[in-house]
Amino acid sequence: MEPFIVSARKYRPETFEDVVGQSAITKTLENAIESNHLAQALLFTGPRGVGKTTCARILAKKINQHNVEYDANEDFAFNIFELDAASNNSVDGIRELIAQVRIPPQVGKYKIYIIDEVHMLSSAAFNAFLKTLEEPPAHAIFILATTEKHKIIPTILSRCQIFDFKRITVSDMREHLKKIAIKEGIDADEEALQIIAQKADGALRDSLSIFDRVVSFSGKDLTVQAVTENLNVLDRDTYFSMTSLILENNIPQLLIDYDQIMVKGFDGQHFLSGLASHFRDLMVCKDERTIVLLELGESTKQKYLEQSRKTDLEFLKTAIEITNNADLKYRNSRNQRLLVELCLMQLASILLPESGEKKKPLTYILPAKTFENAVVAEPVVDKSNYSQQPEKQSDESIQETSTKVPAMNSVADLEDVPEPSTPNKTSEPSSKTDASSSEDQISLAEKRKALLQKGQKRVSSLSIQGMERKKEMLENQKDATTSSDRLPEKEFSQEELTMVWNKYADHLKERGDFILSSILGIDQPRLKGTTIHLKFPNASMKEDLEKDKGQILEYLKRELNNYLIDFEIEVDKTVTKKYIYTDQDKFNKLAEKNPAVDLLRRTFNLEF
């Protein structure tokens, strides 16, 4: 399988004629080369994806091709040096560049240095570059490219010939995408290409990236539906239909259609801004001389013309004002959906249904009786998962709950507890042959009767009956209690306690808790029953040990298999920590921890 090449690289222009939307700049550069009036330093500035780097590369090749014989396959790559200022923004990088500039070209007449994202250079690098940029060697030409001209210091700007690249128009971008679609064998709707061009926001590279993404989604058939679904944008038909409902004062259908827009995941502010732009386009169509301001296809322009004839200028001005006010308040609103719905209701209330006259207050909303006869198409709801007899189940559940005694979890639950009663046979639903009105009346009567029975058959916890029920409940709770398992209480010796104690102290030392480990080593624990007695020289050690008492006891209980162990800590200022200084002290400490060491000394008759 051949590797995929994105359209932005595959269809990158190779000549000035292929550059889209920058005819003024490309013509100027061609004339400068022909007349030998090319400056030694040029600055290409403009938004992203408009052809700055592309024009720089074409210019670099064309300079060396002028007035010389050259091979058609020769691209003079050895004469073109392209640097990224973002990764080479230090003074050292500029000094290396200056050192290379002094060397003349081996092939061709000029060496061209293209520095992309030049605004990323540091101030020191700019200052080091000043002299070379002002008086470079005759064989060197610098082409600087940036998206942020304001970040370049004025001394650099004054030494360059500046070319401002403009944003590419939607129509130029649409035509370019149409050519690429034909080359790729893709059947693309003009309106779909129009949406892609508008989404790119003046950047041709972005439009090509979007084009590739949508083609991957839809294949060889590029439709408006595929583009809107993939880019998650509202199509123009949505705004046309919403405007028609506004003109018809059909508020219910407006709210239902907006709910469907929200269900699809569109943002409310995106909808508001699109609706305001739609009103603006309708206003532009009110005068045939301004229709050229709409960068749209002919079929879409015709739709705008037809809808603009149904509106007047005052209506559009008021609609734009209401929509813009809602757009400004959207971010600070706590209930954003309600804000948009109020905006739609106000828009539908601009014109009175009968006379078509404009109502003065912007916040006016038509009363509900105005659209009582409005035709509303409700959204289709899938009811396959719902129960077939919800009303019957509801009545039965009410009847069951009225005859059952709720479970009591405490003595307080005895208050207002209904007595158990037998099901009422008269509360059964009527036969299927009865009319619906009689069924409703019977159902209502049954519910009222159940509620009356529920209120009449309550008992107070202070009554004799309530006290008997309380006693019965306590007996049931007493019988329900189960005896808990006894925890192990295995006996252990002083030696076992000392061994586990020292083991835990060593564990703390390995873990890095040297303070607690040293506190455990100050005094050996003394066992009395299941209580461990300790003596410390000051209260601070006692407090430190008591902070970790829980984890120490947990370890001892688990290792000694006795869960009755507890501490008793005494502060005795006469107790002092014994420090080890001599070899004899070290031996005594070792023998204290392991008596076998002293046995080894006596066996071999060893002495210090």
Coordinates of C-alpha atoms in Angstrom, one line a residue:
M1 CA 0.0 0.0 0.0
E2 CA 1.4 3.4 -1.0
P3 CA 1.8 5.9 1.8
F4 CA -0.8 8.6 2.0
I5 CA 0.3 12.2 1.3
V6 CA -1.9 14.9 2.7
S7 CA -3.3 17.4 0.2
A8 CA -1.5 20.3 1.8
R9 CA 1.8 18.7 0.8
K10 CA 0.7 16.9 -2.4
Y11 CA -0.7 20.1 -4.0
R12 CA 1.7 22.6 -2.6
P13 CA 2.3 25.2 -5.3
E14 CA 5.5 24.8 -7.4
T15 CA 5.3 28.1 -9.2
F16 CA 3.9 31.6 -8.5
E17 CA 1.0 30.9 -10.9
D18 CA -0.2 28.1 -8.6
V19 CA -0.3 30.3 -5.5
V20 CA -4.0 30.9 -4.4
G21 CA -5.2 34.3 -3.4
Q22 CA -1.9 36.3 -3.3
S23 CA -1.7 37.5 -6.9
A24 CA -0.5 41.0 -5.9
I25 CA 2.5 39.6 -3.9
T26 CA 3.4 37.0 -6.5
K27 CA 3.3 39.6 -9.3
T28 CA 5.5 42.0 -7.3
L29 CA 8.1 39.3 -6.7
E30 CA 8.2 38.2 -10.3
N31 CA 8.7 41.8 -11.5
A32 CA 11.4 42.3 -8.9
I33 CA 13.3 39.3 -10.2
E34 CA 12.9 40.3 -13.9
S35 CA 14.0 43.9 -13.2
N36 CA 16.7 42.9 -10.7
H37 CA 15.2 45.0 -8.0
L38 CA 15.0 42.4 -5.3
A39 CA 15.9 43.5 -1.8
Q40 CA 18.6 41.7 0.3
A41 CA 16.1 41.0 3.1
L42 CA 12.3 40.3 2.8
L43 CA 9.8 39.8 5.5
F44 CA 6.7 37.7 4.7
T45 CA 4.0 38.3 7.3
G46 CA 0.3 37.2 7.6
P47 CA -2.0 34.7 9.1
R48 CA -1.3 30.9 9.1
G49 CA -1.8 28.8 6.0
V50 CA -1.8 31.6 3.4
G51 CA 1.4 30.7 1.5
K52 CA 4.3 32.6 3.2
T53 CA 6.7 29.7 3.3
T54 CA 5.5 28.4 -0.1
C55 CA 6.2 31.7 -1.7
A56 CA 9.6 31.9 0.0
R57 CA 10.6 28.5 -1.5
I58 CA 9.3 29.4 -5.0
L59 CA 11.2 32.7 -4.8
A60 CA 14.4 30.9 -3.6
K61 CA 14.3 28.6 -6.7
K62 CA 13.3 31.3 -9.2
I63 CA 16.2 33.6 -8.2
N64 CA 18.8 31.2 -9.2
Q65 CA 16.9 30.2 -12.4
H66 CA 16.8 33.7 -13.7
N67 CA 19.0 34.5 -16.8
V68 CA 21.0 31.2 -16.5
E69 CA 20.9 27.8 -18.2
Y70 CA 19.7 25.2 -15.7
D71 CA 18.4 21.6 -15.7
A72 CA 14.6 21.4 -15.3
N73 CA 15.1 18.9 -12.5
E74 CA 17.6 21.1 -10.7
D75 CA 15.9 22.7 -7.7
F76 CA 19.1 24.4 -6.3
A77 CA 18.5 22.7 -3.0
F78 CA 22.2 23.2 -2.0
N79 CA 21.6 27.0 -2.2
I80 CA 18.5 27.1 0.0
F81 CA 18.9 27.0 3.7
E82 CA 15.6 26.8 5.7
L83 CA 15.8 27.4 9.5
D84 CA 13.2 27.2 12.2
A85 CA 13.7 30.1 14.6
A86 CA 11.6 28.4 17.2
S87 CA 14.3 25.8 17.8
N88 CA 17.3 27.9 16.9
N89 CA 16.5 31.1 18.8
S90 CA 19.8 31.6 20.7
V91 CA 22.7 33.9 19.9
D92 CA 24.9 30.9 19.1
G93 CA 22.5 29.8 16.4
I94 CA 22.6 33.2 14.7
R95 CA 26.4 33.3 15.0
E96 CA 26.7 29.9 13.1
L97 CA 24.3 31.4 10.5
I98 CA 26.5 34.5 10.1
A99 CA 29.6 32.3 9.7
Q100 CA 27.9 30.3 6.9
V101 CA 26.7 33.4 5.0
R102 CA 30.3 34.4 4.2
I103 CA 30.8 31.3 2.1
P104 CA 29.7 31.8 -1.6
P105 CA 27.5 29.3 -3.4
Q106 CA 29.0 26.4 -5.3
V107 CA 26.1 26.2 -7.8
G108 CA 24.0 29.1 -8.9
K109 CA 24.3 32.8 -8.1
Y110 CA 22.6 33.3 -4.7
K111 CA 22.4 31.6 -1.4
I112 CA 18.9 32.1 0.1
Y113 CA 18.2 31.8 3.8
I114 CA 14.6 31.2 4.8
I115 CA 14.0 31.8 8.6
D116 CA 10.6 30.7 9.6
E117 CA 8.8 31.9 12.7
V118 CA 11.4 34.6 13.0
H119 CA 9.5 36.3 15.9
M120 CA 10.7 33.5 18.2
L121 CA 14.3 34.8 18.1
S122 CA 15.5 36.3 21.4
S123 CA 16.4 40.0 21.7
A124 CA 20.1 39.1 21.9
A125 CA 19.8 37.0 18.7
F126 CA 18.0 39.9 16.9
N127 CA 20.7 42.3 17.9
A128 CA 23.4 39.9 16.7
F129 CA 21.6 39.5 13.4
L130 CA 21.2 43.3 12.7
K131 CA 24.6 44.0 11.0
T132 CA 24.5 41.0 8.7
L133 CA 20.9 41.7 7.8
E134 CA 21.7 45.3 6.9
E135 CA 24.8 44.6 4.8
P136 CA 24.9 41.0 3.8
P137 CA 27.3 39.6 1.1
A138 CA 26.2 40.1 -2.5
H139 CA 25.4 36.4 -2.9
A140 CA 23.1 36.2 0.2
I141 CA 19.4 36.9 0.4
F142 CA 17.3 36.6 3.6
I143 CA 13.6 35.7 3.6
L144 CA 12.0 36.0 7.0
A145 CA 8.5 34.6 7.6
T146 CA 6.3 35.2 10.7
T147 CA 2.6 35.2 11.8
E148 CA 3.2 37.9 14.5
K149 CA 5.0 40.9 13.0
H150 CA 4.4 43.0 16.2
K151 CA 6.9 40.8 18.1
I152 CA 9.8 41.7 15.8
I153 CA 11.9 44.6 17.0
P154 CA 11.6 47.8 14.8
T155 CA 15.3 47.8 13.9
I156 CA 14.8 44.5 12.1
L157 CA 11.6 45.7 10.4
S158 CA 13.3 48.8 9.0
R159 CA 16.0 46.6 7.3
C160 CA 13.4 44.4 5.5
Q161 CA 11.1 44.8 2.5
I162 CA 7.7 43.8 4.1
F163 CA 5.1 41.8 2.2
D164 CA 1.7 41.5 4.0
F165 CA -0.1 38.3 3.0
K166 CA -3.9 38.5 3.1
R167 CA -6.4 36.0 4.2
I168 CA -7.6 33.9 1.3
T169 CA -11.2 34.5 0.3
V170 CA -13.9 31.9 0.6
S171 CA -14.6 31.9 -3.1
D172 CA -10.9 31.4 -4.0
M173 CA -10.6 28.6 -1.5
R174 CA -13.8 27.0 -2.8
E175 CA -12.5 27.0 -6.4
H176 CA -9.2 25.6 -5.4
L177 CA -10.9 22.8 -3.5
K178 CA -13.0 22.1 -6.6
K179 CA -9.9 21.7 -8.7
I180 CA -8.4 19.3 -6.2
A181 CA -11.7 17.3 -6.0
I182 CA -11.7 16.9 -9.8
K183 CA -8.1 15.7 -9.8
E184 CA -8.9 13.2 -7.0
G185 CA -12.0 12.0 -8.8
I186 CA -14.3 13.1 -6.0
D187 CA -17.9 14.2 -6.6
A188 CA -18.2 17.2 -4.3
D189 CA -21.2 19.5 -3.9
E190 CA -20.4 23.1 -4.3
E191 CA -22.2 23.9 -1.0
A192 CA -20.1 21.3 0.8
L193 CA -16.9 22.9 -0.4
Q194 CA -18.4 26.3 0.6
I195 CA -18.8 25.0 4.2
I196 CA -15.2 23.7 4.3
A197 CA -13.9 27.0 3.0
Q198 CA -15.8 29.0 5.6
K199 CA -14.7 26.6 8.4
A200 CA -11.0 27.2 7.4
D201 CA -11.3 30.9 8.3
G202 CA -9.0 32.2 5.6
A203 CA -6.3 29.5 5.9
L204 CA -5.9 27.4 2.8
R205 CA -3.8 24.7 4.6
D206 CA -6.6 24.3 7.1
S207 CA -9.2 23.9 4.4
L208 CA -7.1 21.1 2.8
S209 CA -6.8 19.4 6.1
I210 CA -10.5 19.6 6.6
F211 CA -11.0 18.4 3.1
D212 CA -8.9 15.3 3.7
R213 CA -10.8 14.5 6.9
V214 CA -14.2 14.8 5.3
V215 CA -13.1 12.7 2.3
S216 CA -11.9 10.0 4.7
F217 CA -15.4 10.0 6.3
S218 CA -17.6 10.2 3.2
G219 CA -15.4 8.6 0.4
K220 CA -15.8 9.7 -3.2
D221 CA -19.2 11.4 -2.7
L222 CA -18.8 14.6 -0.7
T223 CA -22.2 15.9 0.3
V224 CA -23.4 18.7 2.5
Q225 CA -24.8 16.2 5.0
A226 CA -21.5 14.5 5.3
V227 CA -19.6 17.7 5.8
T228 CA -22.0 19.1 8.4
E229 CA -22.1 15.8 10.3
N230 CA -18.3 15.5 10.3
L231 CA -17.5 19.1 11.2
N232 CA -20.4 19.3 13.7
V233 CA -21.8 22.5 12.1
L234 CA -25.4 23.6 11.6
D235 CA -26.3 23.7 7.9
R236 CA -28.0 26.7 6.4
D237 CA -31.3 24.9 6.0
T238 CA -31.6 24.9 9.8
Y239 CA -31.4 28.7 9.9
F240 CA -33.8 29.1 6.9
S241 CA -36.4 26.9 8.6
M242 CA -36.0 28.7 12.0
T243 CA -36.4 32.1 10.3
S244 CA -39.6 30.8 8.6
L245 CA -41.0 29.8 11.9
I246 CA -40.1 33.2 13.4
L247 CA -42.0 34.9 10.6
E248 CA -45.0 32.6 11.2
N249 CA -45.0 33.4 15.0
N250 CA -44.9 29.6 15.6
I251 CA -43.3 29.7 19.0
P252 CA -44.1 26.0 20.0
Q253 CA -42.4 24.6 16.9
L254 CA -39.4 26.9 17.4
L255 CA -38.8 25.5 20.9
I256 CA -39.2 21.9 19.7
D257 CA -36.8 22.5 16.8
Y258 CA -34.3 24.1 19.1
D259 CA -34.6 21.2 21.5
Q260 CA -33.6 18.9 18.6
I261 CA -30.6 21.1 17.9
M262 CA -29.5 20.7 21.5
V263 CA -30.0 16.9 21.4
K264 CA -27.6 16.8 18.5
G265 CA -24.9 18.3 20.7
F266 CA -24.6 21.9 19.3
D267 CA -23.7 24.8 21.5
G268 CA -26.3 27.4 22.2
Q269 CA -23.9 30.3 21.5
H270 CA -22.8 28.8 18.2
F271 CA -26.5 28.7 17.2
L272 CA -27.0 32.3 18.3
S273 CA -24.0 33.6 16.3
G274 CA -25.1 31.6 13.3
L275 CA -28.7 33.0 13.5
A276 CA -27.4 36.6 13.8
S277 CA -25.1 36.0 10.7
H278 CA -28.2 34.6 8.9
F279 CA -30.1 37.8 9.6
R280 CA -27.2 39.8 8.4
D281 CA -27.1 37.9 5.1
L282 CA -30.8 38.5 4.7
M283 CA -30.2 42.2 5.2
V284 CA -27.4 42.2 2.6
C285 CA -29.8 40.6 0.1
K286 CA -32.3 43.5 0.5
D287 CA -30.3 45.4 -2.0
E288 CA -29.2 43.7 -5.2
R289 CA -26.0 45.7 -5.3
T290 CA -24.8 44.2 -2.0
I291 CA -25.5 40.6 -2.9
V292 CA -21.8 40.3 -4.0
L293 CA -20.9 40.5 -0.3
L294 CA -22.2 37.0 0.2
E295 CA -19.5 34.5 -0.6
L296 CA -22.0 31.8 -1.5
G297 CA -23.0 29.6 -4.3
E298 CA -25.7 30.7 -6.7
S299 CA -28.3 28.3 -5.4
T300 CA -27.8 29.4 -1.8
K301 CA -27.9 33.1 -2.9
Q302 CA -31.3 32.4 -4.5
K303 CA -32.6 31.0 -1.2
Y304 CA -31.5 34.1 0.6
L305 CA -33.1 36.3 -2.0
E306 CA -36.5 34.5 -1.7
Q307 CA -36.5 34.7 2.1
S308 CA -35.3 38.3 2.2
R309 CA -38.4 39.3 0.2
K310 CA -40.6 38.0 3.1
T311 CA -38.9 40.3 5.6
D312 CA -38.5 44.1 6.0
L313 CA -35.5 46.0 7.1
E314 CA -36.9 47.1 10.5
F315 CA -37.7 43.4 11.3
L316 CA -34.1 42.4 10.5
K317 CA -32.5 45.2 12.5
T318 CA -34.6 44.3 15.5
A319 CA -33.9 40.6 15.1
I320 CA -30.1 41.2 14.9
E321 CA -30.3 43.4 18.0
I322 CA -32.2 40.8 20.0
T323 CA -29.8 38.0 18.9
N324 CA -26.7 40.0 19.6
N325 CA -27.9 40.9 23.1
A326 CA -28.5 37.2 23.9
D327 CA -25.1 36.3 22.5
L328 CA -23.4 38.8 24.8
K329 CA -25.3 37.6 27.8
Y330 CA -24.8 33.9 27.1
R331 CA -21.5 33.3 28.9
N332 CA -22.7 35.0 32.1
S333 CA -26.1 33.3 32.1
R334 CA -26.8 30.6 34.7
N335 CA -29.5 29.1 32.6
Q336 CA -28.2 29.3 29.1
R337 CA -30.9 27.2 27.4
L338 CA -33.6 29.4 28.9
L339 CA -31.8 32.5 27.5
V340 CA -31.8 31.1 24.0
E341 CA -35.5 30.0 24.3
L342 CA -36.5 33.5 25.4
C343 CA -34.5 35.0 22.5
L344 CA -36.4 32.8 20.1
M345 CA -39.8 33.7 21.6
Q346 CA -38.9 37.4 21.4
L347 CA -37.9 37.0 17.8
A348 CA -41.2 35.3 17.0
S349 CA -43.0 38.2 18.7
I350 CA -41.5 41.0 16.7
L351 CA -44.4 41.1 14.2
L352 CA -48.0 40.8 15.3
P353 CA -49.7 37.9 13.5
E354 CA -52.7 39.9 12.2
S355 CA -51.3 43.2 11.0
G356 CA -47.6 42.3 10.6
E357 CA -46.7 45.5 12.5
K358 CA -43.6 45.7 14.5
K359 CA -44.1 45.7 18.3
K360 CA -42.0 48.3 20.2
P361 CA -40.5 46.5 23.2
L362 CA -37.7 44.1 22.4
T363 CA -38.7 41.9 25.4
Y364 CA -42.3 41.5 24.3
I365 CA -43.6 37.9 23.9
L366 CA -46.9 36.9 22.3
P367 CA -49.5 35.4 24.7
A368 CA -50.1 31.7 24.5
K369 CA -53.6 32.1 22.9
T370 CA -52.0 33.7 19.8
F371 CA -50.5 30.3 18.6
E372 CA -53.2 28.0 19.9
N373 CA -54.0 26.9 16.3
A374 CA -50.3 26.7 15.2
V375 CA -49.3 23.5 13.5
V376 CA -46.6 21.8 15.6
A377 CA -44.7 18.7 14.4
E378 CA -43.6 16.9 17.6
P379 CA -40.4 14.9 17.5
V380 CA -40.7 11.2 17.1
V381 CA -40.2 9.3 20.4
D382 CA -39.4 5.6 20.5
K383 CA -41.8 4.1 23.0
S384 CA -40.9 0.5 22.5
N385 CA -39.1 0.4 25.9
Y386 CA -42.1 1.8 27.8
S387 CA -44.7 -0.4 29.5
Q388 CA -47.9 -1.1 27.6
Q389 CA -50.2 -0.5 30.6
P390 CA -48.6 2.3 32.7
E391 CA -51.9 3.6 34.1
K392 CA -53.1 0.1 35.3
Q393 CA -49.8 -0.6 37.0
S394 CA -49.9 2.8 38.7
D395 CA -53.4 2.1 40.1
E396 CA -52.4 -1.3 41.3
S397 CA -49.2 0.0 43.0
I398 CA -51.2 2.6 44.8
Q399 CA -53.7 0.0 46.0
E400 CA -50.9 -2.3 47.2
T401 CA -49.1 0.4 49.1
S402 CA -52.3 1.4 50.8
T403 CA -52.8 -2.1 52.2
K404 CA -49.3 -3.0 53.2
V405 CA -47.5 -2.0 56.4
P406 CA -44.1 -0.5 55.8
A407 CA -41.0 -1.9 57.4
M408 CA -40.0 -0.4 60.7
N409 CA -36.3 0.2 61.3
S410 CA -36.5 2.0 64.6
V411 CA -38.8 2.9 67.4
A412 CA -39.4 6.3 65.9
D413 CA -41.0 4.6 62.8
L414 CA -43.9 3.5 65.0
E415 CA -45.5 7.0 64.7
D416 CA -48.3 7.1 62.2
V417 CA -47.9 3.5 61.0
P418 CA -51.0 2.2 59.3
E419 CA -52.5 -1.0 60.5
P420 CA -52.6 -3.9 58.1
S421 CA -55.8 -4.3 56.3
T422 CA -57.2 -6.8 53.8
P423 CA -57.4 -5.8 50.2
N424 CA -60.6 -4.1 49.3
K425 CA -62.4 -6.1 46.6
T426 CA -64.4 -3.1 45.4
S427 CA -61.2 -1.4 44.3
E428 CA -60.7 -3.7 41.3
P429 CA -60.7 -1.9 37.9
S430 CA -63.8 -1.9 35.9
S431 CA -64.4 -4.1 32.9
K432 CA -62.8 -3.3 29.6
T433 CA -66.1 -2.6 28.0
D434 CA -66.8 0.5 30.2
A435 CA -66.3 3.9 28.7
S436 CA -63.0 5.7 29.4
S437 CA -64.8 8.4 31.4
S438 CA -66.4 5.9 33.8
E439 CA -62.9 4.2 34.3
D440 CA -61.4 7.5 35.3
Q441 CA -64.2 8.2 37.8
I442 CA -63.8 4.7 39.4
S443 CA -60.1 5.0 39.5
L444 CA -60.4 8.4 41.3
A445 CA -62.9 7.0 43.8
E446 CA -60.6 4.1 44.6
K447 CA -57.6 6.3 45.2
R448 CA -59.7 8.6 47.5
K449 CA -60.9 5.6 49.4
A450 CA -57.4 4.2 49.8
L451 CA -56.2 7.5 51.1
L452 CA -59.1 7.7 53.6
Q453 CA -58.3 4.2 54.9
K454 CA -54.7 5.1 55.2
G455 CA -55.5 8.2 57.3
Q456 CA -58.0 6.5 59.5
K457 CA -56.0 3.4 60.4
R458 CA -52.9 5.0 61.9
V459 CA -51.9 4.3 65.5
S460 CA -50.0 6.5 67.9
S461 CA -46.8 5.3 69.6
L462 CA -48.3 6.5 73.0
S463 CA -51.4 4.3 72.7
I464 CA -51.6 0.8 74.2
Q465 CA -51.7 -0.8 70.8
G466 CA -48.6 1.2 69.8
M467 CA -46.7 0.2 73.0
E468 CA -47.5 -3.4 72.3
R469 CA -46.2 -3.1 68.8
K470 CA -43.1 -1.4 70.1
K471 CA -42.5 -4.3 72.5
E472 CA -43.0 -6.8 69.8
M473 CA -40.5 -5.0 67.5
L474 CA -37.8 -4.9 70.2
E475 CA -38.2 -8.6 70.9
N476 CA -37.8 -9.3 67.1
Q477 CA -34.7 -7.1 67.0
K478 CA -33.3 -9.0 70.0
D479 CA -33.9 -12.3 68.4
A480 CA -32.4 -11.1 65.2
T481 CA -29.0 -10.1 66.7
T482 CA -26.3 -12.7 66.2
S483 CA -23.3 -13.2 68.3
S484 CA -20.1 -11.8 66.8
D485 CA -17.1 -14.1 66.3
R486 CA -14.5 -13.8 69.1
L487 CA -11.1 -12.5 68.1
P488 CA -8.1 -14.6 68.9
E489 CA -6.5 -14.2 72.3
K490 CA -3.5 -16.5 72.1
E491 CA -1.0 -16.3 75.0
F492 CA 2.6 -15.2 74.3
S493 CA 5.8 -14.8 76.3
Q494 CA 8.1 -11.9 77.0
E495 CA 10.7 -13.3 74.5
E496 CA 8.1 -13.5 71.7
L497 CA 7.1 -9.9 72.4
T498 CA 10.7 -8.7 72.4
M499 CA 11.4 -10.5 69.2
V500 CA 8.3 -9.0 67.4
W501 CA 9.1 -5.5 68.9
N502 CA 12.6 -5.5 67.6
K503 CA 11.5 -6.8 64.2
Y504 CA 9.0 -3.9 63.9
A505 CA 11.7 -1.4 64.9
D506 CA 14.0 -2.8 62.1
H507 CA 11.1 -2.6 59.7
L508 CA 10.6 1.1 60.5
K509 CA 14.3 1.7 60.0
E510 CA 14.3 0.1 56.5
R511 CA 11.2 2.1 55.6
G512 CA 13.0 5.3 56.5
D513 CA 11.1 6.2 59.7
F514 CA 14.2 6.6 61.9
I515 CA 12.6 8.7 64.6
L516 CA 9.9 6.2 65.5
S517 CA 12.4 3.4 65.2
S518 CA 14.8 5.1 67.7
I519 CA 11.9 5.7 70.1
L520 CA 11.0 2.0 70.1
G521 CA 14.7 1.2 70.9
I522 CA 14.9 3.5 74.0
D523 CA 13.1 1.0 76.3
Q524 CA 12.4 -2.7 76.1
P525 CA 8.7 -3.5 76.5
R526 CA 7.7 -5.3 79.7
L527 CA 4.7 -7.6 79.6
K528 CA 2.1 -7.7 82.4
G529 CA -0.8 -9.9 81.3
T530 CA -1.7 -8.4 77.9
T531 CA -0.6 -4.9 78.7
I532 CA 2.8 -3.6 77.4
H533 CA 4.6 -1.3 79.8
L534 CA 7.1 1.3 78.6
K535 CA 9.1 4.1 80.2
F536 CA 10.3 7.2 78.4
P537 CA 12.5 10.0 79.6
N538 CA 10.2 12.8 78.4
A539 CA 6.6 13.5 77.4
S540 CA 7.4 14.3 73.7
M541 CA 8.5 10.7 73.1
K542 CA 5.3 9.5 74.6
E543 CA 3.3 11.8 72.4
D544 CA 5.2 10.7 69.3
L545 CA 4.6 7.0 70.1
E546 CA 0.9 7.6 70.8
K547 CA 0.5 9.2 67.4
D548 CA 1.5 5.9 65.8
K549 CA -0.1 3.7 68.5
G550 CA -2.7 2.4 66.1
Q551 CA -0.3 0.9 63.5
I552 CA 2.0 -0.5 66.2
L553 CA -0.8 -2.3 68.0
E554 CA -2.2 -3.6 64.7
Y555 CA 1.2 -5.1 63.9
L556 CA 1.7 -6.6 67.3
K557 CA -1.8 -8.1 67.5
R558 CA -1.4 -9.6 64.0
E559 CA 2.0 -11.1 64.7
L560 CA 1.3 -12.3 68.2
N561 CA -2.3 -13.4 67.4
N562 CA -3.8 -11.7 70.4
Y563 CA -6.2 -8.8 70.0
L564 CA -6.3 -7.8 73.7
I565 CA -2.8 -6.2 73.6
D566 CA -2.7 -2.6 74.8
F567 CA -0.1 0.0 75.8
E568 CA 0.7 1.7 79.1
I569 CA 3.3 4.4 78.7
E570 CA 5.0 6.1 81.7
V571 CA 7.2 9.2 81.7
D572 CA 10.3 8.7 83.9
K573 CA 12.9 11.4 83.6
T574 CA 15.5 9.1 85.2
V575 CA 15.5 6.9 82.1
T576 CA 18.2 7.9 79.6
K577 CA 19.1 6.6 76.3
K578 CA 22.2 4.5 76.4
Y579 CA 24.6 5.4 73.6
I580 CA 27.2 3.0 72.3
Y581 CA 30.8 4.3 72.3
T582 CA 33.3 1.5 72.9
D583 CA 33.7 -2.0 71.4
Q584 CA 32.6 -3.5 74.7
D585 CA 29.3 -1.5 74.5
K586 CA 28.8 -2.7 70.9
F587 CA 29.3 -6.3 72.0
N588 CA 27.0 -6.0 74.9
K589 CA 24.3 -4.5 72.6
L590 CA 24.7 -7.4 70.2
A591 CA 24.6 -9.9 73.0
E592 CA 21.5 -8.3 74.4
K593 CA 19.8 -8.7 71.0
N594 CA 21.1 -12.2 70.4
P595 CA 22.4 -14.2 73.4
A596 CA 24.1 -16.7 71.0
V597 CA 26.8 -14.1 70.4
D598 CA 27.9 -14.4 74.1
L599 CA 27.7 -18.2 73.8
L600 CA 30.1 -18.0 70.8
R601 CA 32.6 -15.8 72.8
R602 CA 32.6 -18.2 75.7
T603 CA 32.9 -21.3 73.5
F604 CA 36.0 -20.0 71.8
N605 CA 37.3 -18.3 74.9
L606 CA 37.4 -14.9 73.1
E607 CA 38.3 -11.7 75.0
F608 CA 38.6 -8.0 74.1

